[in-house]
mmCIF file of C-alpha atoms in Angstrom:
data_model
loop_
_atom_site.group_PDB
_atom_site.id
_atom_site.type_symbol
_atom_site.label_atom_id
_atom_site.label_comp_id
_atom_site.label_asym_id
_atom_site.label_seq_id
_atom_site.Cartn_x
_atom_site.Cartn_y
_atom_site.Cartn_z
ATOM 1 C CA MET A 1 13.003 107.948 76.574
ATOM 2 C CA ALA A 2 15.986 106.646 74.556
ATOM 3 C CA VAL A 3 18.450 108.035 77.127
ATOM 4 C CA GLY A 4 16.587 106.165 79.880
ATOM 5 C CA HIS A 5 16.591 103.007 77.759
ATOM 6 C CA TRP A 6 20.372 103.069 77.276
ATOM 7 C CA ILE A 7 21.033 103.758 80.948
ATOM 8 C CA THR A 8 18.796 100.775 81.773
ATOM 9 C CA ALA A 9 20.598 98.663 79.152
ATOM 10 C CA LEU A 10 23.933 99.427 80.791
ATOM 11 C CA TRP A 11 22.568 98.311 84.147
ATOM 12 C CA GLU A 12 20.913 95.155 82.673
ATOM 13 C CA ASP A 13 24.102 94.127 80.947
ATOM 14 C CA TRP A 14 26.086 94.641 84.157
ATOM 15 C CA ARG A 15 23.658 92.401 86.025
ATOM 16 C CA THR A 16 23.730 89.662 83.356
ATOM 17 C CA ARG A 17 27.342 90.031 82.181
ATOM 18 C CA TYR A 18 28.148 86.363 82.880
ATOM 19 C CA PHE A 19 25.383 85.195 80.517
ATOM 20 C CA LEU A 20 26.372 87.279 77.485
ATOM 21 C CA GLY A 21 27.698 85.607 74.366
ATOM 22 C CA GLN A 22 25.958 82.266 74.954
ATOM 23 C CA GLY A 23 27.611 79.533 72.867
ATOM 24 C CA LEU A 24 30.583 81.654 71.828
ATOM 25 C CA THR A 25 34.096 80.547 72.514
ATOM 26 C CA LYS A 26 37.468 82.198 71.944
ATOM 27 C CA GLU A 27 37.739 80.096 68.773
ATOM 28 C CA SER A 28 34.330 81.012 67.308
ATOM 29 C CA GLY A 29 34.516 81.877 63.631
ATOM 30 C CA GLY A 30 38.081 80.630 63.444
ATOM 31 C CA GLY A 31 38.997 82.978 66.304
ATOM 32 C CA LEU A 32 37.859 86.048 64.306
ATOM 33 C CA ALA A 33 34.365 86.554 65.800
ATOM 34 C CA LEU A 34 35.733 88.113 68.987
ATOM 35 C CA PHE A 35 39.209 89.126 67.828
ATOM 36 C CA PRO A 36 41.330 90.818 69.219
ATOM 37 C CA LEU A 37 39.711 90.885 72.689
ATOM 38 C CA ASN A 38 39.479 87.093 72.722
ATOM 39 C CA LEU A 39 43.241 87.023 73.165
ATOM 40 C CA CYS A 40 42.883 88.300 76.764
ATOM 41 C CA CYS A 41 39.198 87.950 77.714
ATOM 42 C CA SER A 42 36.467 85.298 77.897
ATOM 43 C CA SER A 43 33.643 85.414 75.372
ATOM 44 C CA ALA A 44 31.267 86.847 78.020
ATOM 45 C CA GLN A 45 33.773 89.563 78.842
ATOM 46 C CA VAL A 46 34.226 90.434 75.170
ATOM 47 C CA MET A 47 30.485 90.688 74.629
ATOM 48 C CA TYR A 48 30.074 92.767 77.807
ATOM 49 C CA VAL A 49 32.768 95.224 76.689
ATOM 50 C CA THR A 50 31.292 95.426 73.163
ATOM 51 C CA TYR A 51 27.767 96.029 74.496
ATOM 52 C CA THR A 52 29.017 98.643 76.986
ATOM 53 C CA VAL A 53 30.950 100.595 74.301
ATOM 54 C CA HIS A 54 27.835 100.445 72.093
ATOM 55 C CA HIS A 55 25.539 101.654 74.856
ATOM 56 C CA VAL A 56 27.803 104.504 75.924
ATOM 57 C CA MET A 57 28.240 105.734 72.326
ATOM 58 C CA THR A 58 24.463 105.508 71.797
ATOM 59 C CA LEU A 59 23.738 107.303 75.045
ATOM 60 C CA LEU A 60 26.171 110.100 74.087
ATOM 61 C CA ALA A 61 24.566 110.360 70.619
ATOM 62 C CA TYR A 62 21.062 110.835 72.068
ATOM 63 C CA LEU A 63 22.347 113.315 74.649
ATOM 64 C CA TYR A 64 24.045 115.312 71.853
ATOM 65 C CA SER A 65 20.866 115.279 69.828
ATOM 66 C CA LEU A 66 18.819 116.527 72.816
ATOM 67 C CA CYS A 67 21.321 119.320 73.546
ATOM 68 C CA SER A 68 21.893 120.439 69.949
ATOM 69 C CA TYR A 69 18.350 119.942 68.546
ATOM 70 C CA GLN A 70 20.001 118.203 65.577
ATOM 71 C CA LEU A 71 20.251 114.652 64.235
ATOM 72 C CA GLY A 72 16.690 113.804 65.374
ATOM 73 C CA GLY A 73 15.982 111.724 62.233
ATOM 74 C CA VAL A 74 19.234 109.833 62.677
ATOM 75 C CA MET A 75 18.289 109.064 66.299
ATOM 76 C CA VAL A 76 14.958 107.612 65.100
ATOM 77 C CA GLN A 77 16.896 105.349 62.835
ATOM 78 C CA GLY A 78 18.998 104.454 65.867
ATOM 79 C CA LEU A 79 15.907 103.085 67.544
ATOM 80 C CA LEU A 80 15.197 100.976 64.457
ATOM 81 C CA PHE A 81 18.715 99.550 64.835
ATOM 82 C CA GLU A 82 17.310 97.557 67.735
ATOM 83 C CA LEU A 83 15.016 95.371 65.606
ATOM 84 C CA PRO A 84 17.419 92.434 65.270
ATOM 85 C CA VAL A 85 18.217 92.557 68.984
ATOM 86 C CA LEU A 86 14.839 90.976 69.669
ATOM 87 C CA TRP A 87 15.931 87.894 67.766
ATOM 88 C CA MET A 88 19.391 87.960 69.315
ATOM 89 C CA LEU A 89 17.842 87.941 72.778
ATOM 90 C CA ARG A 90 15.497 85.130 71.796
ATOM 91 C CA ARG A 91 18.534 83.147 70.762
ATOM 92 C CA GLU A 92 20.402 83.829 74.008
ATOM 93 C CA MET A 93 17.360 82.962 76.103
ATOM 94 C CA GLY A 94 16.738 79.749 74.079
ATOM 95 C CA TYR A 95 20.356 78.757 74.443
ATOM 96 C CA ILE A 96 20.460 78.946 78.242
ATOM 97 C CA SER A 97 16.961 77.574 78.903
ATOM 98 C CA ARG A 98 16.688 74.079 80.344
ATOM 99 C CA PRO A 99 15.484 72.129 78.548
ATOM 100 C CA LYS A 100 16.891 73.816 75.464
ATOM 101 C CA ALA A 101 14.364 75.760 73.410
ATOM 102 C CA GLN A 102 12.625 73.445 70.918
ATOM 103 C CA TRP A 103 13.408 75.601 67.907
ATOM 104 C CA LEU A 104 17.144 75.171 68.600
ATOM 105 C CA THR A 105 16.831 71.402 68.247
ATOM 106 C CA GLU A 106 15.394 71.482 64.705
ATOM 107 C CA VAL A 107 17.455 72.488 61.685
ATOM 108 C CA ARG A 108 14.569 74.043 59.735
ATOM 109 C CA ARG A 109 13.380 76.142 62.673
ATOM 110 C CA THR A 110 16.944 77.191 63.500
ATOM 111 C CA HIS A 111 17.385 78.438 59.886
ATOM 112 C CA ALA A 112 14.031 80.241 60.149
ATOM 113 C CA HIS A 113 15.107 82.013 63.357
ATOM 114 C CA HIS A 114 18.384 83.197 61.849
ATOM 115 C CA GLY A 115 16.657 84.196 58.601
ATOM 116 C CA ALA A 116 14.356 86.433 60.621
ATOM 117 C CA THR A 117 17.421 87.863 62.430
ATOM 118 C CA TYR A 118 19.089 88.726 59.086
ATOM 119 C CA LEU A 119 15.877 90.250 57.748
ATOM 120 C CA THR A 120 15.365 92.519 60.760
ATOM 121 C CA PHE A 121 19.077 93.379 60.642
ATOM 122 C CA LEU A 122 18.658 94.537 57.065
ATOM 123 C CA LEU A 123 15.363 96.380 57.707
ATOM 124 C CA GLY A 124 16.529 97.983 60.945
ATOM 125 C CA ARG A 125 20.071 98.906 60.039
ATOM 126 C CA GLY A 126 20.100 99.113 56.237
ATOM 127 C CA PRO A 127 18.287 102.469 55.865
ATOM 128 C CA ALA A 128 20.781 104.276 58.121
ATOM 129 C CA GLU A 129 23.717 102.802 56.158
ATOM 130 C CA CYS A 130 22.059 103.889 52.894
ATOM 131 C CA LEU A 131 21.497 107.408 54.268
ATOM 132 C CA TRP A 132 25.176 107.704 55.196
ATOM 133 C CA ILE A 133 26.296 106.588 51.720
ATOM 134 C CA VAL A 134 23.869 108.974 50.000
ATOM 135 C CA SER A 135 24.970 111.830 52.219
ATOM 136 C CA MET A 136 28.570 111.341 51.104
ATOM 137 C CA LEU A 137 27.807 111.236 47.384
ATOM 138 C CA PRO A 138 29.384 114.140 45.450
ATOM 139 C CA THR A 139 25.993 115.069 44.022
ATOM 140 C CA SER A 140 24.028 118.137 44.851
ATOM 141 C CA PHE A 141 21.487 115.988 46.759
ATOM 142 C CA GLY A 142 24.167 114.382 48.911
ATOM 143 C CA ASN A 143 25.846 117.692 49.724
ATOM 144 C CA GLU A 144 22.594 119.518 50.357
ATOM 145 C CA LEU A 145 21.411 116.770 52.691
ATOM 146 C CA LEU A 146 24.115 117.665 55.181
ATOM 147 C CA GLU A 147 24.832 121.326 54.445
ATOM 148 C CA GLU A 148 21.223 122.438 54.741
ATOM 149 C CA SER A 149 20.412 120.273 57.740
ATOM 150 C CA LEU A 150 23.410 120.227 60.060
ATOM 151 C CA SER A 151 25.983 122.561 61.571
ATOM 152 C CA LEU A 152 29.631 121.720 61.000
ATOM 153 C CA GLN A 153 29.901 120.272 64.510
ATOM 154 C CA SER A 154 26.842 118.066 63.964
ATOM 155 C CA THR A 155 28.206 116.933 60.612
ATOM 156 C CA VAL A 156 31.372 115.742 62.328
ATOM 157 C CA VAL A 157 29.317 113.955 64.980
ATOM 158 C CA TYR A 158 27.112 112.428 62.273
ATOM 159 C CA HIS A 159 30.069 110.986 60.372
ATOM 160 C CA THR A 160 31.753 109.762 63.535
ATOM 161 C CA LEU A 161 28.600 107.943 64.657
ATOM 162 C CA ALA A 162 28.059 106.555 61.172
ATOM 163 C CA ALA A 163 31.599 105.157 60.950
ATOM 164 C CA PHE A 164 31.420 103.694 64.461
ATOM 165 C CA PHE A 165 28.061 101.998 63.956
ATOM 166 C CA THR A 166 28.964 100.777 60.474
ATOM 167 C CA SER A 167 32.059 99.041 61.902
ATOM 168 C CA LEU A 168 29.959 97.678 64.751
ATOM 169 C CA ASN A 169 27.369 96.374 62.279
ATOM 170 C CA LEU A 170 30.039 94.486 60.394
ATOM 171 C CA ARG A 171 31.259 92.967 63.649
ATOM 172 C CA ILE A 172 27.710 91.999 64.671
ATOM 173 C CA LEU A 173 27.009 90.471 61.273
ATOM 174 C CA GLY A 174 30.101 88.250 61.704
ATOM 175 C CA LEU A 175 28.806 87.281 65.156
ATOM 176 C CA LEU A 176 25.392 86.417 63.716
ATOM 177 C CA PHE A 177 27.017 84.172 61.100
ATOM 178 C CA CYS A 178 28.952 82.358 63.841
ATOM 179 C CA TRP A 179 25.817 81.874 65.916
ATOM 180 C CA HIS A 180 23.920 80.603 62.878
ATOM 181 C CA GLU A 181 26.626 78.068 62.029
ATOM 182 C CA GLN A 182 26.888 76.880 65.643
ATOM 183 C CA ASP A 183 23.134 76.583 66.110
ATOM 184 C CA VAL A 184 22.613 74.622 62.873
ATOM 185 C CA SER A 185 25.490 72.267 63.738
ATOM 186 C CA GLN A 186 23.964 71.677 67.150
ATOM 187 C CA ALA A 187 20.485 71.129 65.716
ATOM 188 C CA ARG A 188 21.897 68.560 63.261
ATOM 189 C CA ARG A 189 23.462 66.698 66.196
ATOM 190 C CA TRP A 190 20.076 66.681 67.938
ATOM 191 C CA ASP A 191 18.458 65.331 64.776
ATOM 192 C CA LEU A 192 21.035 62.539 64.503
ATOM 193 C CA ALA A 193 20.650 61.663 68.187
ATOM 194 C CA GLU A 194 16.872 61.331 67.788
ATOM 195 C CA MET A 195 17.267 59.056 64.756
ATOM 196 C CA GLU A 196 19.476 56.659 66.714
#
């Protein structure tokens, strides 16, 4: 099911590639939100490349798990990684809708939306990060967690995936901060326009 989902996600992103990264510019976050790809690509292109790399890595991870009969628990956590995506999609849909989504025109509701995004990010992605940290601890529990559960090859795959998705999480968190700042600034402008 997960393999089918990621194949579909690749197709969906290809079909909607021009709409990705709504509200982002090359200068977002002082130019750091999309760096270094923003030096040669538009924000939609950067987001498309980022999503494609993510989807391909995820697809390969699930295929490896199916073929090796290992990392099943990690793959379940991978599905939980998708929790904040629901809020990210809500934001993108709200941003392109005409008229603009009502919650994007009110500062309080904009903060509430982004607060929910951060919460689901923490709940969906935090446990996997904690597991990776615990599995690297030089304690008997940390060592046993990997040695008793995984082959050497699967251990290498596990650490590679963990490092990749940790770096991606940091990148996405920076993106979420940029979106939050942009959306609140825009909502404040709407509030000021209504007062006048």
